[in-house]
Short mmCIF file of C-alpha atoms in Angstrom, two decimals:
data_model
loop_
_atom_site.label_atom_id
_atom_site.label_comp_id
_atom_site.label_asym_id
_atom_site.label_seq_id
_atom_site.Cartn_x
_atom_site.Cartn_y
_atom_site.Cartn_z
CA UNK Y 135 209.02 -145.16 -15.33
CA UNK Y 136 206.47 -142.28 -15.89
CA UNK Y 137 203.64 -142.11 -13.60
CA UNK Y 138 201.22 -143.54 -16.22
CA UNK Y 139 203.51 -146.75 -16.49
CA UNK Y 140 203.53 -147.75 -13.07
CA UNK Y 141 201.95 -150.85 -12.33
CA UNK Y 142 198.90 -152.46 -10.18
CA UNK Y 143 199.86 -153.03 -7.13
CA UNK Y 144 198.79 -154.00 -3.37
CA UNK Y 145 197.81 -150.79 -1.73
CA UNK Y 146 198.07 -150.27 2.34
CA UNK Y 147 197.84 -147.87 4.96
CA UNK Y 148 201.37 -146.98 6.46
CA UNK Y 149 201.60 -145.04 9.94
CA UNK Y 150 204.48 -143.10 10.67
CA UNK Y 151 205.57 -142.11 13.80
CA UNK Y 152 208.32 -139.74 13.86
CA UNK Y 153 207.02 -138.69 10.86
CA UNK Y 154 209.08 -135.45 11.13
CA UNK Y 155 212.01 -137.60 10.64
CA UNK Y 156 215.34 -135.64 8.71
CA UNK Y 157 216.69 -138.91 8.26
CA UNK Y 158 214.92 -141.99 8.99
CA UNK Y 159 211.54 -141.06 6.75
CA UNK Y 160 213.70 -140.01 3.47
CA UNK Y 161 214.95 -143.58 3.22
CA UNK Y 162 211.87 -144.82 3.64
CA UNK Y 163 210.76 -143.04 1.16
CA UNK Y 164 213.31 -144.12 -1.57
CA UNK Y 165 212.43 -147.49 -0.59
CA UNK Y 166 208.86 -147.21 -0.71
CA UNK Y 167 208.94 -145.82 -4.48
CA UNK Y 168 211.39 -147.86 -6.11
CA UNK Y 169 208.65 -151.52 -4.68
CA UNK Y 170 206.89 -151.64 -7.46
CA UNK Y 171 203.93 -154.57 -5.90
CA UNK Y 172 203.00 -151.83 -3.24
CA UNK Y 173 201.52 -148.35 -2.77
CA UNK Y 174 199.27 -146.55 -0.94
CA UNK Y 175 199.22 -143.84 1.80
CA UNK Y 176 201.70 -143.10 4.92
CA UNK Y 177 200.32 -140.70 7.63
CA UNK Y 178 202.93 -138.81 9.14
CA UNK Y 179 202.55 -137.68 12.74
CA UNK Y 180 205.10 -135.98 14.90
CA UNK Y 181 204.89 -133.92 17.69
CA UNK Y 182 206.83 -131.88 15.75
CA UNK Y 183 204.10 -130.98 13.02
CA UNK Y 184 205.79 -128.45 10.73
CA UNK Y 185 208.84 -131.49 10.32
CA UNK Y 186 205.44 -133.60 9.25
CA UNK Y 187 204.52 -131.20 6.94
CA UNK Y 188 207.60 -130.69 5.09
CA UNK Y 189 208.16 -134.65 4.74
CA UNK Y 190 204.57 -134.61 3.32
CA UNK Y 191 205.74 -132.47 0.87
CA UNK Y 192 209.13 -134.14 0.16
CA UNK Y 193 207.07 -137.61 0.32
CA UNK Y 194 204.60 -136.16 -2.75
CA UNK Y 195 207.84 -135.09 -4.37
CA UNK Y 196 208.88 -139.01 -5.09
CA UNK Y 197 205.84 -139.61 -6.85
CA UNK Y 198 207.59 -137.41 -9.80
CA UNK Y 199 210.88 -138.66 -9.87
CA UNK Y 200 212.91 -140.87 -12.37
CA UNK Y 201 212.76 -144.44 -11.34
CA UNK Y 202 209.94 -143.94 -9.38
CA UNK Y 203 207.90 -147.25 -9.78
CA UNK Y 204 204.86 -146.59 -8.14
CA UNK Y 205 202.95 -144.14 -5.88
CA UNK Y 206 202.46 -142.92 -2.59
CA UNK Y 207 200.31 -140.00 -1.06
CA UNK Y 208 201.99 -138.52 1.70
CA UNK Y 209 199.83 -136.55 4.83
CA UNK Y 210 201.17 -135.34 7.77
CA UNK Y 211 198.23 -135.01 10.33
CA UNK Y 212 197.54 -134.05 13.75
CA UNK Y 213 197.20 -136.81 17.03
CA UNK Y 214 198.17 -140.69 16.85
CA UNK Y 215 194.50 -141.86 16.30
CA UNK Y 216 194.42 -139.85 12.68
CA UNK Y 217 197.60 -141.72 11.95
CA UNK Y 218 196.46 -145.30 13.39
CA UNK Y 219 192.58 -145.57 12.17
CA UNK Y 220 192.89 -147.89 9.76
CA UNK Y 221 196.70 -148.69 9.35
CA UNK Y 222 198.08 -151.64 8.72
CA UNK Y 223 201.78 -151.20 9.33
CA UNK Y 224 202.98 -149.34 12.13
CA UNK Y 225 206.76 -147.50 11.56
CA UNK Y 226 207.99 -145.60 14.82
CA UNK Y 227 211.09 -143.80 14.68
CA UNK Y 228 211.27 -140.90 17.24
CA UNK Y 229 213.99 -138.68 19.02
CA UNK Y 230 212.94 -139.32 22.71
CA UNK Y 231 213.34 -135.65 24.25
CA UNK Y 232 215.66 -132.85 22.41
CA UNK Y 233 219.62 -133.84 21.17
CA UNK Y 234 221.17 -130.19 22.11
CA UNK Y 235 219.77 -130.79 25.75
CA UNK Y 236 218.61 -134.36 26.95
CA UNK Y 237 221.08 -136.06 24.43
CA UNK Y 238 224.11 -133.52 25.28
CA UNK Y 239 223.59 -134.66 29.10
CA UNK Y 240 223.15 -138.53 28.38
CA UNK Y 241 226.08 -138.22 26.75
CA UNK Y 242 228.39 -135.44 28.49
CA UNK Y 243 227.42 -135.39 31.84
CA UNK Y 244 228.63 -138.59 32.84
CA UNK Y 245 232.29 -137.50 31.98
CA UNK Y 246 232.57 -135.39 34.95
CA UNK Y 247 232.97 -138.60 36.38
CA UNK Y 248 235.03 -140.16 34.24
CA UNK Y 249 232.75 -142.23 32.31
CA UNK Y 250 232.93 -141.93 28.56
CA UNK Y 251 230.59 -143.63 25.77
CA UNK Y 252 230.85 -144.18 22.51
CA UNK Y 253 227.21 -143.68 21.15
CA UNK Y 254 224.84 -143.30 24.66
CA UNK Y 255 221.51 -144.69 23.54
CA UNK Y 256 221.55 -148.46 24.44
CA UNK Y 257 223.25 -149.02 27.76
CA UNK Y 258 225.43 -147.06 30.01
CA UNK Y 259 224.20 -143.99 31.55
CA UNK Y 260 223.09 -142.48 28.53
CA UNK Y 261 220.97 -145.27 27.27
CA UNK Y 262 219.29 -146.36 30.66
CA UNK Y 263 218.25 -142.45 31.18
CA UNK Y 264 217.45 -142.27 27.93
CA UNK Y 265 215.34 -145.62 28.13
CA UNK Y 266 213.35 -143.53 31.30
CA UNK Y 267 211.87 -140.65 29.27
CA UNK Y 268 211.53 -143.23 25.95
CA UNK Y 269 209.77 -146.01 28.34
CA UNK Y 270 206.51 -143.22 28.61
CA UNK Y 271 206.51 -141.86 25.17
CA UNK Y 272 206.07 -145.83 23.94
CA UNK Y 273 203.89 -146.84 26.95
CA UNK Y 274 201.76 -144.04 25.46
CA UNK Y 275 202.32 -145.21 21.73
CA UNK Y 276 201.40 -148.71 22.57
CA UNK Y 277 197.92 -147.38 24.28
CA UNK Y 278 197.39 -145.46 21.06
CA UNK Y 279 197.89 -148.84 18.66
CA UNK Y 280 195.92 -150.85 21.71
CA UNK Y 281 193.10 -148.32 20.52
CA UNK Y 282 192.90 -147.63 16.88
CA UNK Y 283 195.18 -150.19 15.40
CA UNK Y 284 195.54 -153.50 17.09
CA UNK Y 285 195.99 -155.93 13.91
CA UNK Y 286 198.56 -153.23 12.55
CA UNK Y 287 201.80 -154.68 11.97
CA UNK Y 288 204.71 -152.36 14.31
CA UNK Y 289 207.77 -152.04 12.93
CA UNK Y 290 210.76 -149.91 16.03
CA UNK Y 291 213.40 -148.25 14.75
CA UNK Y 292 214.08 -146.40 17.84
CA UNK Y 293 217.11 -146.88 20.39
CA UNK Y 294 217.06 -148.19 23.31
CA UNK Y 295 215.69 -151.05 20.75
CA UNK Y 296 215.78 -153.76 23.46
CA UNK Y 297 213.63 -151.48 25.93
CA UNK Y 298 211.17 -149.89 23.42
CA UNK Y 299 209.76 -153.47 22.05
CA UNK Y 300 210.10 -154.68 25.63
CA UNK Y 301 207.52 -151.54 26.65
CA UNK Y 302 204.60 -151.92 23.47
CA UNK Y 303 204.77 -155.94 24.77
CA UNK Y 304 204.46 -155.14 28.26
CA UNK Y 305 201.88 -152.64 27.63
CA UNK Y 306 199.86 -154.59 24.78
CA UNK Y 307 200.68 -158.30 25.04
CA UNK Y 308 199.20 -159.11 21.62
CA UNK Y 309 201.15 -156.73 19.64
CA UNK Y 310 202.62 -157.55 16.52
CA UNK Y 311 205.81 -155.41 16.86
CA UNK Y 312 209.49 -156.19 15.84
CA UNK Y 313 212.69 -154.11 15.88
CA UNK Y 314 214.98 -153.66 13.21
CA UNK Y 315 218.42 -152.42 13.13
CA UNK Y 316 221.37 -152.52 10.41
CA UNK Y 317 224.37 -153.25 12.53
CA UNK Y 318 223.94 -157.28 11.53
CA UNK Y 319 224.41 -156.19 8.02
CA UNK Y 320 227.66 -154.42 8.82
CA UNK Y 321 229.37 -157.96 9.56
CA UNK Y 322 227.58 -159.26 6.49
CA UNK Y 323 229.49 -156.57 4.58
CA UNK Y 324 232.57 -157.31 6.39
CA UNK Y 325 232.19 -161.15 6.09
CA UNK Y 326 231.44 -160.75 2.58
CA UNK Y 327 235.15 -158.16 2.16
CA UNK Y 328 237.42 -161.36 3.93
CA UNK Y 329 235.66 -163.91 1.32
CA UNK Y 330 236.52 -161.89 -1.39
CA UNK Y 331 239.81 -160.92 -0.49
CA UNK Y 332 240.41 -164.80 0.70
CA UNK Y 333 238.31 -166.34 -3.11
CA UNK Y 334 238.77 -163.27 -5.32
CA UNK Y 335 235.13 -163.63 -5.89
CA UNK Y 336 234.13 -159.73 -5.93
CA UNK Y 337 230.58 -160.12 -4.43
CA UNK Y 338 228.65 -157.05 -3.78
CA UNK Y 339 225.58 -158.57 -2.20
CA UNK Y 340 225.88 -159.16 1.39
CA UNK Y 341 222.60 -160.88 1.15
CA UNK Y 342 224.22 -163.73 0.08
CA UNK Y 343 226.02 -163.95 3.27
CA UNK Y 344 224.09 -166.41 5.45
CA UNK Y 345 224.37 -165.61 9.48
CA UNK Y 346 223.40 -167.33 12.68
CA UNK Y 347 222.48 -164.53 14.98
CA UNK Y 348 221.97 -164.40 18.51
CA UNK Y 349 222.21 -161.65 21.27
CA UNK Y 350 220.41 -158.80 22.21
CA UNK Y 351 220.21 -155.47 19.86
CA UNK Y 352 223.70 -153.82 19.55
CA UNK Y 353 225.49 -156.85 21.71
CA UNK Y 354 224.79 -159.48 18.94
CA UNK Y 355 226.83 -162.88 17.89
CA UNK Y 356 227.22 -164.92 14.92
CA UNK Y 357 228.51 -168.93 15.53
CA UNK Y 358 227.94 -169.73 11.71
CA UNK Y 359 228.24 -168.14 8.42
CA UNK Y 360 228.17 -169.30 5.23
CA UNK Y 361 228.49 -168.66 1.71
CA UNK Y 362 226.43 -171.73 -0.10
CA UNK Y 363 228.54 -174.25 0.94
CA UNK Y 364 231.53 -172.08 2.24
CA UNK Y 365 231.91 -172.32 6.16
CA UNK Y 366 233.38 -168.31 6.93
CA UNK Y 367 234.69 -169.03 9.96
CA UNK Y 368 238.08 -169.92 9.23
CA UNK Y 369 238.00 -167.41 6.46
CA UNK Y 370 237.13 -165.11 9.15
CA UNK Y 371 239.66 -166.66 11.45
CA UNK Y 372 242.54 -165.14 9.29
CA UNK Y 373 241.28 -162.18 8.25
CA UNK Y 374 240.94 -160.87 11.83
CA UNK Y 375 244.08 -162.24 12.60
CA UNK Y 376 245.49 -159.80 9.00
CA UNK Y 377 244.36 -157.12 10.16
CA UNK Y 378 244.10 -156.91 14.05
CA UNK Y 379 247.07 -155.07 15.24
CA UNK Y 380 246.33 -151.93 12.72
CA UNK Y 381 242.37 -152.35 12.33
CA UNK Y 382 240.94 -152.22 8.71
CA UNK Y 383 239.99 -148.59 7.80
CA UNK Y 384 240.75 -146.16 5.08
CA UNK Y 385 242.50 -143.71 5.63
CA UNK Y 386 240.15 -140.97 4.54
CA UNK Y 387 237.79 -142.53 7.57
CA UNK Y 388 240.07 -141.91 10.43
CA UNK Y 389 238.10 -139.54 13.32
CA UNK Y 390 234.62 -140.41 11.72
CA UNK Y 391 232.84 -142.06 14.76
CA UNK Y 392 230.30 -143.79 12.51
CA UNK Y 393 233.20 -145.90 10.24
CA UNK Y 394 234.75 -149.00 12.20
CA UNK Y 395 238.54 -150.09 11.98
CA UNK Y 396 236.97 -153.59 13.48
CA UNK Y 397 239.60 -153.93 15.94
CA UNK Y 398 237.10 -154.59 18.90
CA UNK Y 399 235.40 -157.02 16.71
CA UNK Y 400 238.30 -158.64 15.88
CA UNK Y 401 239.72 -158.82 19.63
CA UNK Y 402 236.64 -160.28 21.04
CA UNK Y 403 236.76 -162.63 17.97
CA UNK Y 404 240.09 -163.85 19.18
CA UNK Y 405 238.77 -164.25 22.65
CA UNK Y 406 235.58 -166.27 22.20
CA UNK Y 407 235.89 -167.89 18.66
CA UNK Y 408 232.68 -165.80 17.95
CA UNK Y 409 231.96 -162.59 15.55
CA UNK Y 410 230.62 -159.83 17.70
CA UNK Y 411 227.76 -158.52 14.99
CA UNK Y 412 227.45 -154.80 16.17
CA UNK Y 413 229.97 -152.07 15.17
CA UNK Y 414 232.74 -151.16 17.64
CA UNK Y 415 231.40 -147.96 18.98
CA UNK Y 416 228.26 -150.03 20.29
CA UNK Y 417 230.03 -153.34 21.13
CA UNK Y 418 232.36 -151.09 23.32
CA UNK Y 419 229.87 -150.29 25.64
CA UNK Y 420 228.53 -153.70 26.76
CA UNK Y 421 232.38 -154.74 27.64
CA UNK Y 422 233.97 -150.85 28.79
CA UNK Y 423 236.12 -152.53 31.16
CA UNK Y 424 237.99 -153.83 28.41
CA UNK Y 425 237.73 -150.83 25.44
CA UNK Y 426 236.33 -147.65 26.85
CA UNK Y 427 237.87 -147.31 30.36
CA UNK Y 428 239.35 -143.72 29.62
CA UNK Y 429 239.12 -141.32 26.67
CA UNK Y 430 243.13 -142.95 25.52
CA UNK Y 431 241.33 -145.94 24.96
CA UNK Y 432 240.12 -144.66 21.56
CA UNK Y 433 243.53 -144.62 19.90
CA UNK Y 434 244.67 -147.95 21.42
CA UNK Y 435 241.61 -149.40 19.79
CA UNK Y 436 240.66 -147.25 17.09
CA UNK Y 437 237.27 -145.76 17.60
CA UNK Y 438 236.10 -142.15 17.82
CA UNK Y 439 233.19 -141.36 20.19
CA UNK Y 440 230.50 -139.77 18.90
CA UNK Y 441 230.51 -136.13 20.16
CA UNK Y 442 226.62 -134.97 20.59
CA UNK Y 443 228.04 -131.15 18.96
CA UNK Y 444 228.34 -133.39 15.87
CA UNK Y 445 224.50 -135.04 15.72
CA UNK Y 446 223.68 -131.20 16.41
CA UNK Y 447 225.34 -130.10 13.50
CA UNK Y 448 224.48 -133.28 11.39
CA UNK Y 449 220.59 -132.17 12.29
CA UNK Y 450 221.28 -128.26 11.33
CA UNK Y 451 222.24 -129.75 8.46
CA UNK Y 452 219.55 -132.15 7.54
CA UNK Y 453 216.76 -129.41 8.03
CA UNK Y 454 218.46 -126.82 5.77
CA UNK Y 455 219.01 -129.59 3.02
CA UNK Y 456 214.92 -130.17 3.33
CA UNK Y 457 214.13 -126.58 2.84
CA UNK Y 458 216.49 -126.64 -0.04
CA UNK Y 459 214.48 -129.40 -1.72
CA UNK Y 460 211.44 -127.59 -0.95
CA UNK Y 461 212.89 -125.04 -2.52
CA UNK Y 462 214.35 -126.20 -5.49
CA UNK Y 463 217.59 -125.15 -4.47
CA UNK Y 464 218.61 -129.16 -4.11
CA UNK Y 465 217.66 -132.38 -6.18
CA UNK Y 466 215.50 -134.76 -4.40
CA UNK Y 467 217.06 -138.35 -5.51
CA UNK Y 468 215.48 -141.77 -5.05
CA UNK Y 469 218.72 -143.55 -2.89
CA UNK Y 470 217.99 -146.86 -1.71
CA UNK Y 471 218.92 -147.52 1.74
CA UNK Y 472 219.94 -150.70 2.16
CA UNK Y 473 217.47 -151.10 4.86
CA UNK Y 474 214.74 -154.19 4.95
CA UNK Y 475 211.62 -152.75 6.09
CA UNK Y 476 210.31 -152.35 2.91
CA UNK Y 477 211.23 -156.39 1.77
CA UNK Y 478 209.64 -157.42 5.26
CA UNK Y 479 206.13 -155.53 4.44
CA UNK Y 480 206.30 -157.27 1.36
CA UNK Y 481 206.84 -160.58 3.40
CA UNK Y 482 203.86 -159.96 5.57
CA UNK Y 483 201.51 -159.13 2.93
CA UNK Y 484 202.16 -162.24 1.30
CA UNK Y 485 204.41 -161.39 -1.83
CA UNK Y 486 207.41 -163.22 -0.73
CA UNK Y 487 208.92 -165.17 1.68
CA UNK Y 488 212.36 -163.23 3.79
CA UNK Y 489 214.80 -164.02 6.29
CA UNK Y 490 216.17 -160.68 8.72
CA UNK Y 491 217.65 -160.30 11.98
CA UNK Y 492 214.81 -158.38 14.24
CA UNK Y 493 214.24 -158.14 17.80
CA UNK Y 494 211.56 -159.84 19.21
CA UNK Y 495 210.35 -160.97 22.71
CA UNK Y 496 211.76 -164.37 23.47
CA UNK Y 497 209.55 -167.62 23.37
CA UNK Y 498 212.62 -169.81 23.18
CA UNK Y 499 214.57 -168.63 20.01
CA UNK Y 500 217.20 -168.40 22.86
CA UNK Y 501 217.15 -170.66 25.32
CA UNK Y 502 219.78 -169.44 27.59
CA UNK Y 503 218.24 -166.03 28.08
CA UNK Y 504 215.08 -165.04 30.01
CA UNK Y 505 211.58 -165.87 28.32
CA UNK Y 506 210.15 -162.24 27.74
CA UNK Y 507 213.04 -160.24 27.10
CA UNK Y 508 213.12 -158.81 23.73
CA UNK Y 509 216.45 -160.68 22.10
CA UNK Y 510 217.72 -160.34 18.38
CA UNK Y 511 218.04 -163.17 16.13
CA UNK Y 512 216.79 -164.22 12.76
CA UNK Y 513 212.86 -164.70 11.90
CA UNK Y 514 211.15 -166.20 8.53
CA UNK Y 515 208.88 -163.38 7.67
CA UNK Y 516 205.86 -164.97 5.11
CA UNK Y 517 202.80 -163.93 4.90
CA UNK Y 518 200.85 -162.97 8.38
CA UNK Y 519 203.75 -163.81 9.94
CA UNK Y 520 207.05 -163.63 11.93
CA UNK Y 521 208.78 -166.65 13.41
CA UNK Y 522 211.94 -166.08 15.09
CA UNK Y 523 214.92 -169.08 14.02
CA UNK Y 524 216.04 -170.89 17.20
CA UNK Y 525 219.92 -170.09 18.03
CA UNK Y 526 221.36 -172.83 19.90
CA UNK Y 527 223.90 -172.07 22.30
CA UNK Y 528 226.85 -169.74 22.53
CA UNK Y 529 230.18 -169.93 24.25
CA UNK Y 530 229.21 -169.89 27.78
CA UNK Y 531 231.89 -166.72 28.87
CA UNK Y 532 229.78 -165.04 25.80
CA UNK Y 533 226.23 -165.83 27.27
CA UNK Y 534 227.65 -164.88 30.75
CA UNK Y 535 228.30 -161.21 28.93
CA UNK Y 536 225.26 -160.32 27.28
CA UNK Y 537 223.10 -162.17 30.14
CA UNK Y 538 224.03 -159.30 32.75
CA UNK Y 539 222.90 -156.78 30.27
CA UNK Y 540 219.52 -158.57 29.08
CA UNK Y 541 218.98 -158.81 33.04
CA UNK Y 542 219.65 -155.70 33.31
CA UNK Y 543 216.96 -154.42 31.36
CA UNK Y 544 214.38 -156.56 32.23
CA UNK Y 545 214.83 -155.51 35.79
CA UNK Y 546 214.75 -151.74 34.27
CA UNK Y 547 210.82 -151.94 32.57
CA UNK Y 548 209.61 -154.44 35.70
CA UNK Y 549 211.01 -151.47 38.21
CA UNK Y 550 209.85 -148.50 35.89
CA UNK Y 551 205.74 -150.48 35.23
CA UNK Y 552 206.11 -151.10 39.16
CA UNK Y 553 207.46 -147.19 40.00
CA UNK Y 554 210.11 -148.18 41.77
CA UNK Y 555 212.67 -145.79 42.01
CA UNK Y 556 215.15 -147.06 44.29
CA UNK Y 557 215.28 -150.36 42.24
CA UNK Y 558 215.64 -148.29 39.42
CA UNK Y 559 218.91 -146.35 41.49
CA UNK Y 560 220.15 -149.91 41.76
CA UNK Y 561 220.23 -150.77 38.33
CA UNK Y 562 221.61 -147.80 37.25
CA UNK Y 563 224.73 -148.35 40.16
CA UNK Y 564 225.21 -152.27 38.55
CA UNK Y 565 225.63 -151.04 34.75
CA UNK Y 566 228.95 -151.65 33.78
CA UNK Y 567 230.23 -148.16 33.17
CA UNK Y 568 228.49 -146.53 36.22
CA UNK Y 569 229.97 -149.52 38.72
CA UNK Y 570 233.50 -148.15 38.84
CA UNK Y 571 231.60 -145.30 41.08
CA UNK Y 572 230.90 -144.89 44.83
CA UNK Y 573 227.26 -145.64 45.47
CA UNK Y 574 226.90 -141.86 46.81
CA UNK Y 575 229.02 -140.87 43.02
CA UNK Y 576 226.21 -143.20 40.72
CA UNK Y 577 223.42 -141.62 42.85
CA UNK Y 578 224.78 -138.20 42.59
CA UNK Y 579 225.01 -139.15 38.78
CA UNK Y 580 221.88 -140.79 38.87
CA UNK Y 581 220.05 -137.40 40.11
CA UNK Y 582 221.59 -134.89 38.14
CA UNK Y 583 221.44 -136.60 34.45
CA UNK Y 584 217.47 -137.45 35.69
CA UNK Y 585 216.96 -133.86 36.61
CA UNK Y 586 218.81 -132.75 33.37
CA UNK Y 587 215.80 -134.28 31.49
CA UNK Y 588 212.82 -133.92 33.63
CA UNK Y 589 210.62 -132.49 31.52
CA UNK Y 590 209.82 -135.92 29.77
CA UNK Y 591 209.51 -137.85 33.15
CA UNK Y 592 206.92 -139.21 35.08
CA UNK Y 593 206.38 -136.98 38.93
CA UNK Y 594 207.09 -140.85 40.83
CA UNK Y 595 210.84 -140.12 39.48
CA UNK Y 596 211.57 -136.76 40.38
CA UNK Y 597 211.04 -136.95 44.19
#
């Protein structure tokens, strides 16, 4: 559609933060051109400005593409209140500190001690130091949306998920923030492979896969699925029997950290009766006792950690393929993501009525896990608002699991808002991976992976 043809539609005021983004913002993008009932403007701010200035550029670029539907002006500006004044949707997606150095130690530095994870952003070492120097950056963010945008809509992207919504709630009770994250549609997808292969149906839209979720981000559960009238279960039921003592994976796939074989999934299936809805490399790290007690584990379960030299190269990557598109030396393409923040705005504004898996602070929705901690289940998104879907119940040996970690982090933001470092040291000591250790080992551990990545923490830490 030429840019003549492109219809009327709603226009809004779209803040970006992170707006530097090399991955995050491009799909975004794609999704925000091909919605043809909305347009408008999306302020890019990063800390990073010359990033934000060569996404405004690629953002412009989609106005003048094939298949672009309708249009978007792109500015990258300078502090959070030019991007807030007047927004009204919030997106945050941000790198909390640097991946060669604060990322390399979450990661690394805990296998001197014999503690390996798969991914190192949610729990484990990584993700509770990495929740320490996020915990400021949002405190910060939340201040800034207190200020210039407090009926914006806030839509997290970043990990730790659980710990970022937690902190703009804690900070700005009336917030209208939710987090969103993909690894629910993963099981959809795989739900959606054992019907086929079961009915023969060849369905392509895992949409049409309807899920009971319940959990907390990356440690999520689904009792019920459907397909109209189909109860999955027992579908399920043999297809994780099929294909549990070899995983499901192409061959082609084998060593890529971010494809599953399913094995985990299917193991703790077989346990509990219950799909674990997060992929392997994340669902590893709430049970490591289990799956990730030693690097073998990987091949007796078939996973592939994700090596931080790899993100490093990924990113080397991503900037040179920007400059090429700034260029000309490389096709900018309109790729939809499969993402749902785009259908959501729509939801909000009015323009249609949507069903997603977000985290949220809990005000019942699960009744088994402490009010106030941000959990992840489904909400009705229509317009001016989001209502999270009550879960019922799981298997009590699965709420037993994910209640240590949800504890966990609720003790984490009430230590860190009350400075309390030792409390803090304790948590730390009690996560799953780190308990194997000597108390004088975790706070050895503790000290050097917080001194590692000082330079985004608060002085009450560092002494």
């Amino acid at each position: 559609m030429n840019t003549h043809e492109k219809r009327t539609s709603n226009k809004i005021n779209i803040a970006y933060i992170g707006g530097g983004s090399r991955q995050w913002a491009r799909k975004i993008m794609s999704d925000l051109i091909i919605e043809e009932s909305i347009s408008g403007e999306v302020r890019l701010y990063d800390i990073d400005t010359k990033a934000a200035k060569k996404n405004e550029v690629i953002g412009n670029m989609f106005n003048n593409l094939p298949g672009a539907k309708t249009t978007w002006h792109y500015k990258a500006v300078h502090t959070l209140k030019d991007a807030l004044e007047g927004a009204n949707f919030v997106i945050i997606s941000i790198t909390p500190g640097t991946i060669e150095k604060d990322m390399y130690s979450d990661v690394h530095t805990p296998e001197c001690y014999g503690i390996y994870q798969a991914v190192g952003d949610t729990v484990g070492p990584g993700g509770y130091i990495r929740a320490l120097r996020t915990i400021p950056m949002y405190i910060e963010i939340a201040n800034a949306i207190k200020d210039y945008a407090p009926d914006a809509w806030v839509i997290n992207y970043t990990n730790p998920m659980t710990l970022c919504v937690r902190t703009l709630y804690q900070v700005f009770p009336q917030i209208k923030a939710f987090g969103c994250c993909h690894e629910v549609f993963g099981t959809q997808e795989l739900l959606m492979t054992a019907l086929n292969e079961e009915l023969n149906l060849g369905l392509t839209d895992r949409s049409q896969i309807k899920v009971n979720v319940s959990g907390i981000n990356h440690f999520t559960w689904i009792d019920e699925a459907f397909y109209k009238d189909i109860d999955l279960i027992p579908i399920y039921t043999q297809f994780a029997n099929k294909y549990y003592d070899h995983g499901l994976i192409k061959e082609e796939h084998r060593g890529d950290p971010f494809k599953n074989a399913h094995k985990v999934k299917f193991d703790l299936f077989r346990r509990y009766g219950v799909i674990a809805a997060a992929g392997d490399r994340h669902l590893i790290e709430f049970v490591p006792q289990w799956y990730l007690k030693n690097e073998s584990d990987q091949e007796k379960w078939i996973y592939w950690l994700t090596k931080v030299e790899r993100r490093i190269n990924s990113l080397r990557n991503k900037n040179q393929e920007t400059n090429d598109i700034i260029a000309g030396k490389k096709e900018l393409t309109i790729s939809p993501s499969g993402e749902e923040g785009v259908q959501q705005i729509k939801s909000i504004l009015g323009l249609k009525s949507f069903v997603s898996n977000v985290n949220l602070p809990n005000a019942g929705q699960i009744p088994w896990l402490p009010k106030g901690a941000v959990v992840e289940t489904n909400a009705v998104f229509k317009s001016g608002s989001v209502k999270p879907v009550q879960t019922g119940n799981l298997p009590l040996n699965v709420q037993n699991l994910v209640l240590q970690h949800a504890i966990n982090q609720e003790a984490l933001i009430h230590a860190f808002f009350n400075q309390d470092k030792q409390g803090i040291m304790n948590i730390f000591a009690n996560e799953p991976m780190v308990k194997r250790l000597s108390i004088e080992e975790s706070t050895e551990l503790f000290n050097i992976m917080i001194d590692n990545t000082k330079a985004y923490l608060p002085e009450w830490l560092l002494h």
